[in-house]
Amino acid sequence: MMVLPAIGTIVLIALFPLAWTAWESLHLHDLRMPWRGRPFVGLENYV
């Protein structure tokens, strides 16, 4: 029971970057025109 907070912290530290990367990969990033924002394109980046 005492180790659960440590395990939870480690899991969050490991999973958050993976989840963030997966979410960002579903958006279009155009560094030449940042004022256009980052529209959601779904799986279009993978086709």
mmCIF file of C-alpha atoms in Angstrom:
data_model
loop_
_atom_site.group_PDB
_atom_site.id
_atom_site.type_symbol
_atom_site.label_atom_id
_atom_site.label_comp_id
_atom_site.label_asym_id
_atom_site.label_seq_id
_atom_site.Cartn_x
_atom_site.Cartn_y
_atom_site.Cartn_z
ATOM 1 C CA MET A 1 0.000 0.000 0.000
ATOM 2 C CA MET A 2 2.825 2.412 0.727
ATOM 3 C CA VAL A 3 4.276 1.926 -2.736
ATOM 4 C CA LEU A 4 1.044 2.756 -4.627
ATOM 5 C CA PRO A 5 1.622 6.551 -4.705
ATOM 6 C CA ALA A 6 5.114 6.004 -6.090
ATOM 7 C CA ILE A 7 3.860 3.586 -8.729
ATOM 8 C CA GLY A 8 1.059 5.982 -9.640
ATOM 9 C CA THR A 9 3.523 8.833 -10.047
ATOM 10 C CA ILE A 10 5.836 6.762 -12.215
ATOM 11 C CA VAL A 11 2.938 5.594 -14.383
ATOM 12 C CA LEU A 12 1.716 9.169 -14.871
ATOM 13 C CA ILE A 13 5.199 10.406 -15.695
ATOM 14 C CA ALA A 14 5.590 7.612 -18.253
ATOM 15 C CA LEU A 15 2.103 7.721 -19.786
ATOM 16 C CA PHE A 16 1.490 11.463 -20.015
ATOM 17 C CA PRO A 17 4.153 12.102 -22.704
ATOM 18 C CA LEU A 18 2.893 9.119 -24.706
ATOM 19 C CA ALA A 19 -0.697 10.318 -24.543
ATOM 20 C CA TRP A 20 0.322 13.893 -25.410
ATOM 21 C CA THR A 21 2.339 12.692 -28.406
ATOM 22 C CA ALA A 22 -0.573 10.579 -29.636
ATOM 23 C CA TRP A 23 -2.953 13.555 -29.298
ATOM 24 C CA GLU A 24 -0.581 15.972 -31.042
ATOM 25 C CA SER A 25 -0.038 13.506 -33.888
ATOM 26 C CA LEU A 26 -3.725 13.889 -34.749
ATOM 27 C CA HIS A 27 -3.279 17.619 -35.454
ATOM 28 C CA LEU A 28 -1.719 19.497 -38.350
ATOM 29 C CA HIS A 29 1.340 21.536 -37.366
ATOM 30 C CA ASP A 30 2.525 24.079 -39.926
ATOM 31 C CA LEU A 31 5.465 26.011 -38.505
ATOM 32 C CA ARG A 32 5.461 28.376 -41.497
ATOM 33 C CA MET A 33 1.966 29.677 -40.658
ATOM 34 C CA PRO A 34 1.440 29.438 -36.888
ATOM 35 C CA TRP A 35 -1.502 31.863 -36.974
ATOM 36 C CA ARG A 36 -3.590 29.151 -38.627
ATOM 37 C CA GLY A 37 -3.548 27.174 -35.406
ATOM 38 C CA ARG A 38 -3.411 23.409 -35.219
ATOM 39 C CA PRO A 39 -6.518 21.973 -36.874
ATOM 40 C CA PHE A 40 -7.607 18.459 -36.011
ATOM 41 C CA VAL A 41 -6.964 16.132 -38.962
ATOM 42 C CA GLY A 42 -7.474 12.770 -37.291
ATOM 43 C CA LEU A 43 -5.716 9.868 -38.949
ATOM 44 C CA GLU A 44 -4.984 11.890 -42.098
ATOM 45 C CA ASN A 45 -1.376 12.278 -40.909
ATOM 46 C CA TYR A 46 -0.973 8.515 -41.145
ATOM 47 C CA VAL A 47 -2.428 7.970 -44.618
#
